[in-house]
């Protein structure tokens, strides 16, 4: 009988960058328990044991788990996806558990891939799943220089860290921790594909920025990492939209895309933030990205990133291409949030146009509807 007042007899500690589900499944297995009973005896108030387990750990439950696992609270907290708040995303949306740059979070569909892995990391002595393998712009292993995978190489099922435990209702899972929950193939045996050196180097920089919480684009200019990653994520989206023929791909959300597309987008964005803003401007010009393409960014960030605005707006516009209706609406929204006056001249200026017919029509309509 396990005493509720005492730590578990076996208490493996979280390994570097280990994600909560990986740690807690290892802990339950070490103590010969099913995950559900292990959690009931560890943190009775913990809600459902589902694929979202890494996101919904309350402070109270986490404190109980930390105590029973002889782990300090800060270390336990670092295993959860909440710990990315203020680093990877600004804050989690109130409407859903969706978090910017985290793969397929808040999605209820079962066929979406959300946990990536490196076969060579899983082949090491103490295999475990990394938290950063849940990030949409992490597509390579910076240690083994290979591409990550986001599903079982054999049956294509999504990787579900808690899946093996749930295979048999009442029996404790006794197989390998790294086996596919669907077909039992050892994920460490997945074929290894070398990654592009540029993507590896860029990924290393992104990991450093994520760890630091800020990015430095040029001397004496620091920006929050979540603002930086919002732009990287948007650049991935624009890259796919501009380089894949229209109609072949409908992108609702970069964070729900399979790894091949996300990796492809990153290969088209080599050193995009180096030589700031030179490389970004060159890449944008080559792909036909104009300033108005950046305005949908306001959907994911509370304000348009000022550091991008000042670097991009003066240089990225093409007076021959009219802006889209959506981008004009977005521009008006941003201007209003900044307390700016809305008229034909100011919107043209803000969007980097001289005298756009479309802006003229839309601003007139807007002013009429808003009784200005
Ligand atoms: Zn690896
Ligand atoms: Zn499988």
Coordinates of C-alpha atoms and ligand atoms in Angstrom, one line a residue, residues 152 154-155 180 182-183 185, ligand 2:
X152 CA 5.2 6.1 -36.5
X154 CA 5.6 1.9 -39.8
X155 CA 1.9 2.5 -39.4
X180 CA 4.4 2.9 -31.2
X182 CA -0.6 1.5 -32.3
X183 CA 1.6 -1.2 -33.9
X185 CA 7.2 -0.8 -33.7
Ligands
LIG2 ZN1 3.0 2.2 -35.5

